[in-house]
Short mmCIF file of C-alpha atoms (C1' of nucleotides) in Angstrom, two decimals:
data_model
loop_
_atom_site.label_atom_id
_atom_site.label_comp_id
_atom_site.label_asym_id
_atom_site.label_seq_id
_atom_site.Cartn_x
_atom_site.Cartn_y
_atom_site.Cartn_z
CA MET A 89 30.00 11.39 -14.19
CA GLU A 90 27.44 9.07 -12.75
CA THR A 91 27.16 9.84 -9.10
CA THR A 92 23.85 8.15 -8.56
CA SER A 93 22.54 5.14 -10.45
CA ASP A 94 25.12 2.77 -11.78
CA GLN A 95 22.69 0.07 -12.79
CA HIS A 96 19.17 -0.09 -14.17
CA TRP A 97 16.62 -1.59 -11.86
CA ASP A 98 13.21 -2.76 -12.96
CA VAL A 99 10.27 -2.76 -10.58
CA TYR A 100 8.37 -4.99 -12.96
CA LEU A 101 10.73 -7.85 -12.27
CA LYS A 102 9.69 -10.16 -9.47
CA ASN A 103 13.02 -10.29 -7.69
CA CYS A 104 14.27 -6.78 -8.29
CA PRO A 105 15.20 -5.41 -4.86
CA CYS A 106 13.97 -1.95 -5.81
CA ARG A 107 10.44 -3.29 -5.67
CA ASP A 108 10.71 -3.19 -1.91
CA VAL A 109 11.13 0.55 -2.20
CA LEU A 110 8.04 0.85 -4.36
CA ASP A 111 6.21 -1.27 -1.84
CA LEU A 112 7.13 1.13 0.94
CA LEU A 113 6.29 4.24 -1.07
CA ALA A 114 3.13 3.05 -2.80
CA ASN A 115 1.32 2.79 0.48
CA LYS A 116 -1.53 4.81 1.89
CA TRP A 117 0.13 5.53 5.22
CA THR A 118 3.46 6.47 3.69
CA ALA A 119 1.72 8.91 1.36
CA LEU A 120 -0.07 10.58 4.26
CA MET A 121 2.91 10.56 6.59
CA LEU A 122 5.34 12.05 4.11
CA GLY A 123 2.66 14.49 3.03
CA ALA A 124 2.32 15.72 6.61
CA LEU A 125 6.07 15.87 7.16
CA ARG A 126 6.39 17.83 3.96
CA ARG A 127 4.62 20.75 5.58
CA ARG A 128 6.86 20.72 8.65
CA PRO A 129 8.65 18.33 11.03
CA HIS A 130 6.31 16.51 13.40
CA ARG A 131 6.62 14.83 16.73
CA PHE A 132 5.31 11.30 17.07
CA GLY A 133 2.02 12.32 18.62
CA GLU A 134 1.53 15.20 16.20
CA LEU A 135 1.98 12.88 13.29
CA ARG A 136 -0.43 10.45 14.85
CA ARG A 137 -3.07 13.16 15.02
CA ALA A 138 -2.25 14.57 11.59
CA VAL A 139 -2.74 11.20 9.92
CA GLU A 140 -6.14 10.38 11.37
CA GLY A 141 -6.84 6.73 11.87
CA ILE A 142 -3.31 5.38 11.73
CA SER A 143 -2.44 2.99 14.52
CA GLN A 144 0.71 3.68 16.49
CA LYS A 145 1.97 0.30 15.41
CA MET A 146 1.84 1.20 11.72
CA LEU A 147 3.12 4.67 12.48
CA THR A 148 6.16 3.32 14.34
CA GLN A 149 6.76 0.62 11.77
CA ASN A 150 6.60 2.97 8.79
CA LEU A 151 8.68 5.62 10.53
CA ARG A 152 11.41 3.04 11.11
CA ALA A 153 11.31 1.86 7.52
CA LEU A 154 11.40 5.42 6.18
CA GLU A 155 14.28 6.30 8.48
CA ARG A 156 16.16 3.21 7.42
CA ASP A 157 15.74 4.10 3.77
CA GLY A 158 17.02 7.61 4.40
CA LEU A 159 13.77 9.40 3.65
CA ILE A 160 13.27 10.87 7.10
CA THR A 161 15.38 11.69 10.12
CA ARG A 162 14.58 10.87 13.73
CA THR A 163 15.84 13.27 16.35
CA VAL A 164 15.52 12.53 20.04
CA TYR A 165 15.63 15.37 22.53
CA PRO A 166 16.44 14.00 26.00
CA THR A 167 13.63 15.75 27.80
CA THR A 168 10.98 14.47 30.16
CA PRO A 169 8.64 13.47 28.79
CA PRO A 170 10.67 12.41 25.73
CA THR A 171 10.51 14.48 22.57
CA VAL A 172 11.11 12.79 19.25
CA GLU A 173 10.98 14.78 16.07
CA TYR A 174 10.68 13.38 12.57
CA ALA A 175 11.62 15.39 9.49
CA LEU A 176 12.09 14.78 5.77
CA THR A 177 15.58 14.40 4.32
CA ASP A 178 16.32 15.83 0.89
CA LEU A 179 15.61 12.42 -0.58
CA GLY A 180 12.33 12.23 1.31
CA THR A 181 11.33 15.70 0.22
CA ASP A 182 11.92 14.62 -3.35
CA VAL A 183 9.61 11.59 -3.27
CA SER A 184 7.00 13.32 -1.24
CA ARG A 185 6.18 15.44 -4.30
CA HIS A 186 4.80 12.41 -6.04
CA LEU A 187 2.95 11.16 -3.00
CA VAL A 188 1.34 14.53 -2.40
CA ALA A 189 0.29 14.49 -6.04
CA LEU A 190 -1.50 11.20 -5.40
CA SER A 191 -3.31 12.51 -2.33
CA THR A 192 -4.29 15.69 -4.10
CA TRP A 193 -5.51 13.75 -7.11
CA SER A 194 -7.65 11.51 -4.91
CA GLN A 195 -9.29 14.51 -3.36
CA ALA A 196 -9.75 16.40 -6.59
CA ASN A 197 -11.22 13.51 -8.54
CA PHE A 198 -13.30 11.82 -5.90
CA SER A 199 -16.57 13.11 -7.34
CA ARG A 200 -15.82 11.53 -10.70
CA ILE A 201 -14.75 8.30 -9.06
CA ARG A 202 -17.92 8.16 -7.04
CA GLU A 203 -20.00 8.66 -10.17
CA ALA A 204 -18.12 5.85 -11.88
CA ARG A 205 -18.80 3.61 -8.90
CA GLU A 206 -22.50 4.31 -8.94
CA THR A 207 -22.69 3.58 -12.64
CA PHE A 208 -20.72 0.39 -12.22
CA ASP A 209 -22.71 -0.82 -9.25
CA SER A 210 -26.07 -0.15 -10.85
CA ARG A 211 -25.00 -2.06 -13.94
CA VAL A 212 -23.74 -5.04 -11.95
CA VAL A 213 -26.08 -5.64 -9.05
CA GLU A 214 -29.17 -5.53 -11.25
CA PRO A 215 -28.70 -8.16 -13.90
CA VAL A 216 -32.37 -9.13 -13.49
CA SER A 217 -34.75 -9.23 -16.45
CA MET B 142 -17.66 27.02 -13.91
CA GLU B 143 -16.98 24.06 -11.70
CA THR B 144 -17.53 20.96 -13.72
CA THR B 145 -15.57 18.65 -11.48
CA SER B 146 -15.16 19.00 -7.72
CA ASP B 147 -18.04 20.56 -5.88
CA GLN B 148 -16.72 19.85 -2.40
CA HIS B 149 -13.34 19.67 -0.75
CA TRP B 150 -12.34 16.27 0.45
CA ASP B 151 -9.51 15.64 2.85
CA VAL B 152 -7.57 12.39 2.79
CA TYR B 153 -6.11 13.22 6.18
CA LEU B 154 -9.50 12.82 7.81
CA LYS B 155 -10.25 9.36 9.10
CA ASN B 156 -13.71 9.04 7.63
CA CYS B 157 -13.28 10.94 4.40
CA PRO B 158 -14.51 8.58 1.67
CA CYS B 159 -11.82 9.78 -0.71
CA ARG B 160 -9.29 7.95 1.42
CA ASP B 161 -10.53 4.72 -0.14
CA VAL B 162 -9.34 6.07 -3.46
CA LEU B 163 -5.93 6.86 -2.06
CA ASP B 164 -5.85 3.38 -0.60
CA LEU B 165 -6.50 1.85 -4.00
CA LEU B 166 -4.00 4.08 -5.79
CA ALA B 167 -1.20 4.09 -3.22
CA ASN B 168 -0.63 0.40 -3.68
CA LYS B 169 2.26 -1.49 -5.19
CA TRP B 170 0.15 -3.59 -7.52
CA THR B 171 -1.97 -0.70 -8.71
CA ALA B 172 1.16 1.28 -9.53
CA LEU B 173 2.58 -1.58 -11.58
CA MET B 174 -0.70 -2.49 -13.27
CA LEU B 175 -1.55 1.04 -14.35
CA GLY B 176 2.06 1.55 -15.37
CA ALA B 177 1.85 -1.45 -17.68
CA LEU B 178 -1.53 -0.43 -19.07
CA ARG B 179 -0.16 3.04 -19.71
CA ARG B 180 2.09 1.62 -22.39
CA ARG B 181 -0.72 -0.23 -24.12
CA PRO B 182 -3.88 -2.22 -23.40
CA HIS B 183 -3.21 -5.69 -22.03
CA ARG B 184 -5.10 -8.93 -21.87
CA PHE B 185 -5.39 -10.64 -18.50
CA GLY B 186 -2.55 -13.04 -19.07
CA GLU B 187 -0.32 -10.38 -20.58
CA LEU B 188 -0.81 -8.19 -17.56
CA ARG B 189 -0.07 -11.13 -15.31
CA ARG B 190 3.25 -11.65 -17.04
CA ALA B 191 4.02 -7.93 -17.22
CA VAL B 192 3.60 -7.49 -13.48
CA GLU B 193 5.83 -10.31 -12.34
CA GLY B 194 4.88 -11.93 -9.10
CA ILE B 195 1.30 -10.77 -8.84
CA SER B 196 -1.19 -13.52 -8.02
CA GLN B 197 -4.24 -13.92 -10.23
CA LYS B 198 -6.36 -13.25 -7.21
CA MET B 199 -4.84 -9.83 -6.58
CA LEU B 200 -4.83 -9.11 -10.29
CA THR B 201 -8.52 -9.89 -10.63
CA GLN B 202 -9.39 -8.05 -7.46
CA ASN B 203 -7.50 -4.90 -8.38
CA LEU B 204 -8.77 -4.97 -11.95
CA ARG B 205 -12.34 -5.05 -10.67
CA ALA B 206 -11.72 -2.19 -8.25
CA LEU B 207 -10.02 -0.08 -10.93
CA GLU B 208 -12.83 -0.77 -13.37
CA ARG B 209 -15.41 0.13 -10.77
CA ASP B 210 -13.67 3.43 -10.09
CA GLY B 211 -13.60 4.24 -13.78
CA LEU B 212 -9.84 4.09 -14.18
CA ILE B 213 -9.78 1.20 -16.62
CA THR B 214 -12.16 -0.45 -19.06
CA ARG B 215 -12.76 -4.16 -19.46
CA THR B 216 -13.66 -5.33 -22.94
CA VAL B 217 -14.71 -8.89 -23.62
CA TYR B 218 -14.38 -10.31 -27.11
CA PRO B 219 -16.63 -13.37 -27.50
CA THR B 220 -13.97 -15.64 -28.91
CA THR B 221 -12.85 -19.10 -27.91
CA PRO B 222 -10.81 -19.07 -25.85
CA PRO B 223 -12.11 -15.86 -24.28
CA THR B 224 -10.28 -12.62 -24.90
CA VAL B 225 -10.54 -9.87 -22.30
CA GLU B 226 -8.74 -6.63 -22.83
CA TYR B 227 -8.04 -4.03 -20.17
CA ALA B 228 -7.22 -0.44 -21.04
CA LEU B 229 -6.86 2.88 -19.26
CA THR B 230 -9.66 5.43 -19.36
CA ASP B 231 -8.81 9.12 -19.58
CA LEU B 232 -9.09 9.29 -15.82
CA GLY B 233 -6.82 6.29 -15.43
CA THR B 234 -4.29 7.74 -17.83
CA ASP B 235 -4.23 10.86 -15.72
CA VAL B 236 -3.42 9.15 -12.42
CA SER B 237 -1.01 6.75 -13.99
CA ARG B 238 1.38 9.66 -14.51
CA HIS B 239 1.88 9.93 -10.78
CA LEU B 240 2.19 6.20 -10.28
CA VAL B 241 4.74 5.86 -13.04
CA ALA B 242 6.66 8.67 -11.38
CA LEU B 243 6.77 6.60 -8.21
CA SER B 244 8.01 3.50 -9.99
CA THR B 245 10.61 5.46 -11.90
CA TRP B 246 11.77 7.18 -8.74
CA SER B 247 12.16 3.85 -6.96
CA GLN B 248 14.34 2.56 -9.75
CA ALA B 249 16.38 5.71 -10.12
CA ASN B 250 17.10 6.16 -6.42
CA PHE B 251 17.54 2.59 -5.33
CA SER B 252 21.28 2.90 -5.03
CA ARG B 253 20.96 5.80 -2.61
CA ILE B 254 18.31 3.96 -0.65
CA ARG B 255 20.47 0.89 -0.37
CA GLU B 256 23.36 2.96 0.91
CA ALA B 257 21.10 4.53 3.51
CA ARG B 258 19.99 1.08 4.59
CA GLU B 259 23.52 -0.17 5.00
CA THR B 260 24.44 2.85 7.07
CA PHE B 261 21.34 2.46 9.20
CA ASP B 262 21.79 -1.26 9.71
CA SER B 263 25.46 -1.00 10.62
CA ARG B 264 24.65 1.69 13.17
CA VAL B 265 21.85 -0.31 14.73
CA VAL B 266 22.87 -3.95 14.83
CA GLU B 267 26.29 -3.21 16.27
CA PRO B 268 25.76 -1.34 19.51
CA VAL B 269 28.70 -3.26 20.97
CA SER B 270 31.85 -1.65 22.41
"C1'" DC C 52 2.53 11.70 30.46
"C1'" DC C 53 5.26 10.60 25.58
"C1'" DG C 54 7.20 7.27 22.54
"C1'" DG C 55 7.27 2.71 21.61
"C1'" DA C 56 7.30 -2.57 22.11
"C1'" DT C 57 4.45 -6.81 22.55
"C1'" DC C 58 0.74 -9.88 22.17
"C1'" DC C 59 -3.64 -11.36 20.38
"C1'" DC C 60 -7.04 -11.64 16.96
"C1'" DG C 61 -9.62 -10.65 12.75
"C1'" DA C 62 -8.83 -9.22 7.98
"C1'" DT C 63 -5.94 -9.58 3.63
"C1'" DT C 64 -2.85 -11.85 0.82
"C1'" DG C 65 -0.65 -15.55 -1.58
"C1'" DA C 66 -0.25 -20.32 -3.47
"C1'" DT C 67 -2.65 -23.87 -5.30
"C1'" DA C 68 -6.20 -26.21 -7.25
"C1'" DC C 69 -10.49 -26.33 -10.11
"C1'" DT C 70 -14.04 -24.57 -13.73
"C1'" DG C 71 -16.45 -22.45 -18.12
"C1'" DC D 212 -7.56 -18.05 -21.41
"C1'" DA D 213 -9.80 -15.82 -17.80
"C1'" DG D 214 -11.28 -16.32 -14.01
"C1'" DT D 215 -13.38 -18.64 -9.07
"C1'" DA D 216 -12.79 -21.43 -4.71
"C1'" DT D 217 -10.18 -22.90 -0.96
"C1'" DC D 218 -6.89 -22.86 2.67
"C1'" DA D 219 -2.50 -21.45 4.85
"C1'" DA D 220 0.34 -17.57 5.93
"C1'" DT D 221 0.98 -13.00 6.68
"C1'" DC D 222 -0.40 -8.35 7.97
"C1'" DG D 223 -2.97 -4.65 10.28
"C1'" DG D 224 -5.58 -2.85 14.36
"C1'" DG D 225 -6.46 -2.61 19.35
"C1'" DA D 226 -5.34 -3.29 23.96
"C1'" DT D 227 -1.75 -3.70 27.18
"C1'" DC D 228 2.69 -2.98 29.20
"C1'" DC D 229 7.24 -0.48 29.69
"C1'" DG D 230 11.20 3.00 30.09
"C1'" DG D 231 12.45 7.80 30.71
#
DNA sequence: CCGGATCCCGATTGATACTG
DNA sequence: CAGTATCAATCGGGATCCGG
């Protein structure tokens, strides 16, 4: 019994609605945010500090989008000052595996990448004689 | 013996240079381009058609960046009209696994995502009565 | 004070030519 | 065919303002 996908979507097609999902996921901030939330739930400010350099605008915007798509939950505790906690859903936990893999890969292979860059740059910027 | 990473990089740090790599990888177009190249090498125009909706500008720009980082190769055959073939390197093949996983996940879980969106939207846009 | 919305501006992106 | 150049539109970052 098919409880999940009842149709085949193709991200390579221009108008396939599932491309919006890829667009949300294949995003630097999403990768870092879900990676942080994977370790434990975070409050807004905690997340802001965990993902160094993200603006609160992007943080808010991505949190909304991720909540809307059912990847994270947003829980408000009516305290003063307000406490808002974000946590991964099961669906969010599932994708986060792949995003963490990307982050980890970037870290692990940065040395190689940097070498490639140096080689490329030295071959390109010096076309003289 | 450590032949690869000699230092630990952290994508969560604002100024860590490896974040640039994550930024290149965690990108909709990169995911689709490397996914297409994973199947087989493509010429410029082929890739343009394979990744529906990408502009030549973004295609060129991303191809250059990926070549610079050693993830793909660019081979020019001196024919008329010009033939330029792009192909994954070993490094590129390695990352592409994770990117393909993201694309596949987006396709496979789109139904669930869409349901989540409908639930979210109906809860939010109708705060009346 | 925390979480978040808004506005303004510079940086990216996309669509559309144009070239070797 | 495989790009480059140009310009309009959109997006991201920073500062500011607001409600609890």
